[in-house]
Tab-separated table of C-alpha atoms and ligand atoms in Angstrom:
chain	number	residue	atom	x	y	z
O	930	UNK	CA	78.687	-23.001	3.874
O	931	UNK	CA	76.912	-21.440	7.291
O	932	UNK	CA	75.752	-17.986	6.317
O	933	UNK	CA	73.464	-16.428	8.873
O	934	UNK	CA	71.294	-13.300	8.412
O	935	UNK	CA	69.664	-11.937	11.546
O	936	UNK	CA	66.699	-9.715	11.093
O	937	UNK	CA	65.097	-7.867	14.156
O	938	UNK	CA	62.518	-5.140	14.369
O	939	UNK	CA	59.054	-4.086	15.994
O	940	UNK	CA	55.670	-5.552	14.894
O	941	UNK	CA	54.667	-4.946	11.552
O	942	UNK	CA	57.771	-3.123	10.200
O	943	UNK	CA	57.989	-5.424	7.263
O	944	UNK	CA	60.546	-8.096	8.631
O	945	UNK	CA	58.598	-11.126	7.697
O	946	UNK	CA	58.091	-9.903	4.211
O	947	UNK	CA	61.828	-8.932	3.723
O	948	UNK	CA	63.237	-12.090	5.472
O	949	UNK	CA	61.007	-14.420	3.080
O	950	UNK	CA	62.018	-12.484	-0.029
O	951	UNK	CA	65.822	-12.315	0.839
O	952	UNK	CA	65.648	-16.062	2.012
O	953	UNK	CA	64.071	-16.985	-1.480
O	954	UNK	CA	66.544	-14.650	-3.247
O	955	UNK	CA	69.666	-15.996	-1.763
O	956	UNK	CA	68.466	-19.794	-1.445
O	957	UNK	CA	68.632	-19.508	2.312
O	958	UNK	CA	66.129	-21.363	4.813
O	959	UNK	CA	64.034	-18.880	6.784
O	960	UNK	CA	62.580	-19.061	10.439
O	961	UNK	CA	60.030	-16.729	11.601
O	962	UNK	CA	60.880	-16.906	15.453
O	963	UNK	CA	57.801	-15.021	16.336
O	964	UNK	CA	55.723	-18.164	15.534
O	965	UNK	CA	57.475	-19.966	18.097
O	966	UNK	CA	56.454	-17.397	20.709
O	967	UNK	CA	52.857	-17.251	19.121
O	968	UNK	CA	52.571	-21.063	19.512
O	969	UNK	CA	53.507	-20.940	23.051
O	970	UNK	CA	51.217	-18.101	23.870
O	971	UNK	CA	48.200	-19.977	22.089
O	972	UNK	CA	48.829	-23.323	23.599
O	973	UNK	CA	47.456	-22.249	26.888
O	974	UNK	CA	48.429	-23.829	30.315
O	975	UNK	CA	51.723	-23.290	31.766
O	976	UNK	CA	53.817	-21.202	29.144
O	977	UNK	CA	57.132	-22.694	30.277
O	978	UNK	CA	55.877	-26.222	29.915
O	979	UNK	CA	54.382	-25.260	26.587
O	980	UNK	CA	57.721	-23.961	25.426
O	981	UNK	CA	59.522	-27.196	26.465
O	982	UNK	CA	57.180	-29.274	24.703
O	983	UNK	CA	56.466	-27.219	21.577
O	984	UNK	CA	55.550	-29.535	18.552
O	985	UNK	CA	55.239	-29.102	14.910
O	986	UNK	CA	51.402	-29.608	15.178
O	987	UNK	CA	51.652	-26.466	17.757
O	988	UNK	CA	53.482	-24.641	14.981
O	989	UNK	CA	50.885	-25.615	12.288
O	990	UNK	CA	47.907	-24.001	14.024
O	991	UNK	CA	45.878	-21.792	11.528
O	992	UNK	CA	45.331	-18.992	14.147
O	993	UNK	CA	48.797	-18.152	14.775
O	994	UNK	CA	48.782	-14.932	12.725
O	995	UNK	CA	46.008	-13.413	14.469
O	996	UNK	CA	46.345	-10.256	16.678
O	997	UNK	CA	45.243	-12.264	19.736
O	998	UNK	CA	48.400	-14.702	19.019
O	999	UNK	CA	50.526	-11.818	18.807
O	1000	UNK	CA	49.392	-10.458	22.113
O	1001	UNK	CA	49.765	-13.706	23.886
O	1002	UNK	CA	53.255	-14.297	22.204
O	1003	UNK	CA	54.385	-10.739	23.550
O	1004	UNK	CA	53.276	-11.845	26.983
O	1005	UNK	CA	54.733	-15.017	27.224
O	1006	UNK	CA	58.043	-13.553	25.740
O	1007	UNK	CA	58.843	-11.577	28.767
O	1008	UNK	CA	59.220	-15.043	30.718
O	1009	UNK	CA	63.176	-16.057	30.834
O	1010	UNK	CA	62.485	-19.826	31.052
O	1011	UNK	CA	60.310	-19.506	27.873
O	1012	UNK	CA	63.100	-17.616	26.099
O	1013	UNK	CA	65.676	-20.168	27.385
O	1014	UNK	CA	63.459	-23.242	26.339
O	1015	UNK	CA	63.557	-21.840	22.540
O	1016	UNK	CA	67.126	-20.878	22.212
O	1017	UNK	CA	68.525	-24.274	21.171
O	1018	UNK	CA	66.120	-24.920	18.339
O	1019	UNK	CA	66.766	-21.357	16.911
O	1020	UNK	CA	70.756	-21.729	17.359
O	1021	UNK	CA	70.563	-24.938	15.665
O	1022	UNK	CA	68.237	-23.624	12.605
O	1023	UNK	CA	71.016	-20.788	12.473
O	1024	UNK	CA	73.642	-23.298	11.931
O	1025	UNK	CA	72.196	-24.892	9.030
O	1026	UNK	CA	74.372	-25.952	6.095
O	1027	UNK	CA	73.372	-23.656	3.106
O	1028	UNK	CA	72.827	-20.770	5.381
O	1029	UNK	CA	69.764	-19.284	7.114
O	1030	UNK	CA	67.768	-16.152	7.804
O	1031	UNK	CA	66.060	-15.824	11.161
O	1032	UNK	CA	63.712	-12.907	12.064
O	1033	UNK	CA	62.394	-11.916	15.615
O	1034	UNK	CA	63.274	-9.400	18.344
O	1035	UNK	CA	66.833	-10.781	19.513
O	1036	UNK	CA	68.524	-12.689	16.659
O	1037	UNK	CA	71.349	-10.085	16.475
O	1038	UNK	CA	71.690	-9.612	20.071
O	1039	UNK	CA	71.041	-12.963	21.725
O	1040	UNK	CA	70.493	-15.967	19.399
O	1041	UNK	CA	73.105	-15.246	16.685
O	1042	UNK	CA	75.618	-12.405	17.917
O	1043	UNK	CA	77.882	-13.675	15.292
O	1044	UNK	CA	75.384	-13.373	12.472
O	1045	UNK	CA	77.120	-12.483	9.095
O	1046	UNK	CA	74.683	-9.682	8.340
O	1047	UNK	CA	72.286	-8.057	10.829
O	1048	UNK	CA	69.380	-5.738	9.968
O	1049	UNK	CA	67.131	-3.896	12.066
O	1050	UNK	CA	63.791	-3.148	10.290
O	1051	UNK	CA	61.815	-0.560	11.535
O	1052	UNK	CA	59.081	2.085	10.813
O	1053	UNK	CA	56.815	4.532	12.520
O	1054	UNK	CA	54.122	3.021	15.047
O	1055	UNK	CA	51.431	4.884	12.657
O	1056	UNK	CA	52.718	3.145	9.517
O	1057	UNK	CA	52.936	-0.107	10.885
O	1058	UNK	CA	49.579	0.136	12.645
O	1059	UNK	CA	48.226	1.083	9.045
O	1060	UNK	CA	49.696	-2.022	7.922
O	1061	UNK	CA	48.515	-4.314	10.200
O	1062	UNK	CA	45.137	-2.635	10.221
O	1063	UNK	CA	44.831	-3.220	6.184
O	1064	UNK	CA	46.218	-6.864	6.630
O	1065	UNK	CA	44.075	-8.057	9.393
O	1066	UNK	CA	40.930	-5.730	9.202
O	1067	UNK	CA	40.617	-6.299	12.842
O	1068	UNK	CA	39.328	-3.558	15.095
O	1069	UNK	CA	39.767	0.045	14.273
O	1070	UNK	CA	42.943	2.043	13.315
O	1071	UNK	CA	43.101	3.558	16.682
O	1072	UNK	CA	42.809	0.419	18.520
O	1073	UNK	CA	45.517	-1.156	16.352
O	1074	UNK	CA	47.879	1.769	16.932
O	1075	UNK	CA	47.164	1.310	20.514
O	1076	UNK	CA	48.198	-2.269	20.556
O	1077	UNK	CA	51.314	-1.768	18.440
O	1078	UNK	CA	52.298	0.998	20.932
O	1079	UNK	CA	51.864	-1.438	23.983
O	1080	UNK	CA	53.545	-4.208	22.173
O	1081	UNK	CA	56.483	-1.973	21.401
O	1082	UNK	CA	56.757	-0.939	24.929
O	1083	UNK	CA	56.485	-4.586	26.224
O	1084	UNK	CA	58.942	-5.932	23.706
O	1085	UNK	CA	61.457	-2.905	24.476
O	1086	UNK	CA	61.005	-2.738	28.101
O	1087	UNK	CA	61.475	-6.374	29.281
O	1088	UNK	CA	64.409	-7.302	31.173
O	1089	UNK	CA	65.455	-10.514	29.326
O	1090	UNK	CA	66.502	-9.927	25.771
O	1091	UNK	CA	64.683	-6.545	25.014
O	1092	UNK	CA	63.954	-5.485	21.433
O	1093	UNK	CA	66.722	-3.352	20.496
O	1094	UNK	CA	69.228	-3.044	17.483
O	1095	UNK	CA	72.703	-4.866	17.830
O	1096	UNK	CA	75.422	-2.233	17.788
O	1097	UNK	CA	76.680	-3.692	14.459
O	1098	UNK	CA	73.079	-3.929	12.943
O	1099	UNK	CA	72.157	-1.756	9.955
O	1100	UNK	CA	68.791	0.128	10.428
O	1101	UNK	CA	66.414	-0.200	7.604
O	1102	UNK	CA	63.489	2.161	8.155
O	1103	UNK	CA	60.709	1.124	5.923
O	1104	UNK	CA	58.087	3.888	6.654
O	1105	UNK	CA	58.676	5.528	3.265
O	1106	UNK	CA	59.717	2.498	1.319
O	1107	UNK	CA	57.741	0.374	-0.898
O	1108	UNK	CA	58.120	-3.371	-0.181
O	1109	UNK	CA	60.008	-3.763	-3.407
O	1110	UNK	CA	62.491	-0.995	-2.342
O	1111	UNK	CA	62.862	-2.201	1.018
O	1112	UNK	CA	63.653	-5.664	-0.052
O	1113	UNK	CA	66.225	-4.362	-2.877
O	1114	UNK	CA	68.038	-2.620	-0.095
O	1115	UNK	CA	68.065	-5.654	1.992
O	1116	UNK	CA	69.371	-7.775	-0.937
O	1117	UNK	CA	72.070	-5.106	-1.525
O	1118	UNK	CA	73.322	-5.181	1.802
O	1119	UNK	CA	73.410	-9.043	2.224
O	1120	UNK	CA	74.975	-9.265	-1.235
O	1121	UNK	CA	77.851	-6.853	-0.081
O	1122	UNK	CA	78.489	-8.964	2.865
O	1123	UNK	CA	78.295	-12.264	0.943
O	1124	UNK	CA	80.818	-11.152	-1.442
W	2192	DC	O1	57.394	-11.035	15.131
W	2192	DC	P1	56.012	-11.306	15.808
W	2192	DC	O2	54.934	-10.312	15.737
W	2192	DC	O3	55.310	-12.672	15.182
W	2192	DC	O4	56.351	-11.718	17.323
W	2192	DC	C1	55.353	-11.893	18.377
W	2192	DC	C2	55.693	-11.529	19.757
W	2192	DC	O5	56.629	-12.570	20.052
W	2192	DC	C3	56.485	-10.220	19.805
W	2192	DC	O6	55.752	-9.221	20.269
W	2192	DC	C4	57.689	-10.401	20.814
W	2192	DC	C5	57.892	-11.937	20.871
W	2192	DC	N1	59.141	-12.298	19.982
W	2192	DC	C6	60.251	-12.325	20.866
W	2192	DC	O7	60.237	-11.866	21.984
W	2192	DC	N2	61.631	-12.719	20.506
W	2192	DC	C7	61.561	-13.067	19.137
W	2192	DC	N3	62.725	-13.584	18.535
W	2192	DC	C8	60.418	-13.241	17.989
W	2192	DC	C9	59.207	-12.747	18.897
């Protein structure tokens, strides 16, 4: 069966944690599409050429989770040719036999507009910066908050596939939810659609 769950949302809202947990719970394959953009951003050189030649080694770099990689990803993600080069891989993944969960910024709007379930996971900028700061220990809280706000502005403001909830997405605000509560809510929503 091809069952597709699209999970979008801004940086550090909890979508990665929720996506991994629901994929494990329902036995679905999981693709963190942010990693593709991070790998392109960190490869250096011409980003379009990097996106067209992305390899499994590029995706295995140990530094892809750093703040620098997130920043680099957000910058290359505004380039339409970079986005176009990554579409086929994501759509093929979404069509996997057995079903898939994809998380990113444009999964419910552009990559899988026909997804069976669409979640938009969000939280206030302050809560997201607090989580990112605790997780990475990089910089000060004020610097991380500044970066979160700048990244939101870039991801939401770009012309091609901007970050926004699909019209039929369920909004899951995790500002006041524990990880367990957010995962439980996501699992309930998916179970209801899966029947
Ligand atoms: O989810 P993340 O923090 O790993 O994503 C890093 C950047 O990559 C994000 O700021 C914007 C870009 N991105 C995107 O434009 N589209 C996606 N589907 C996933 C990520």
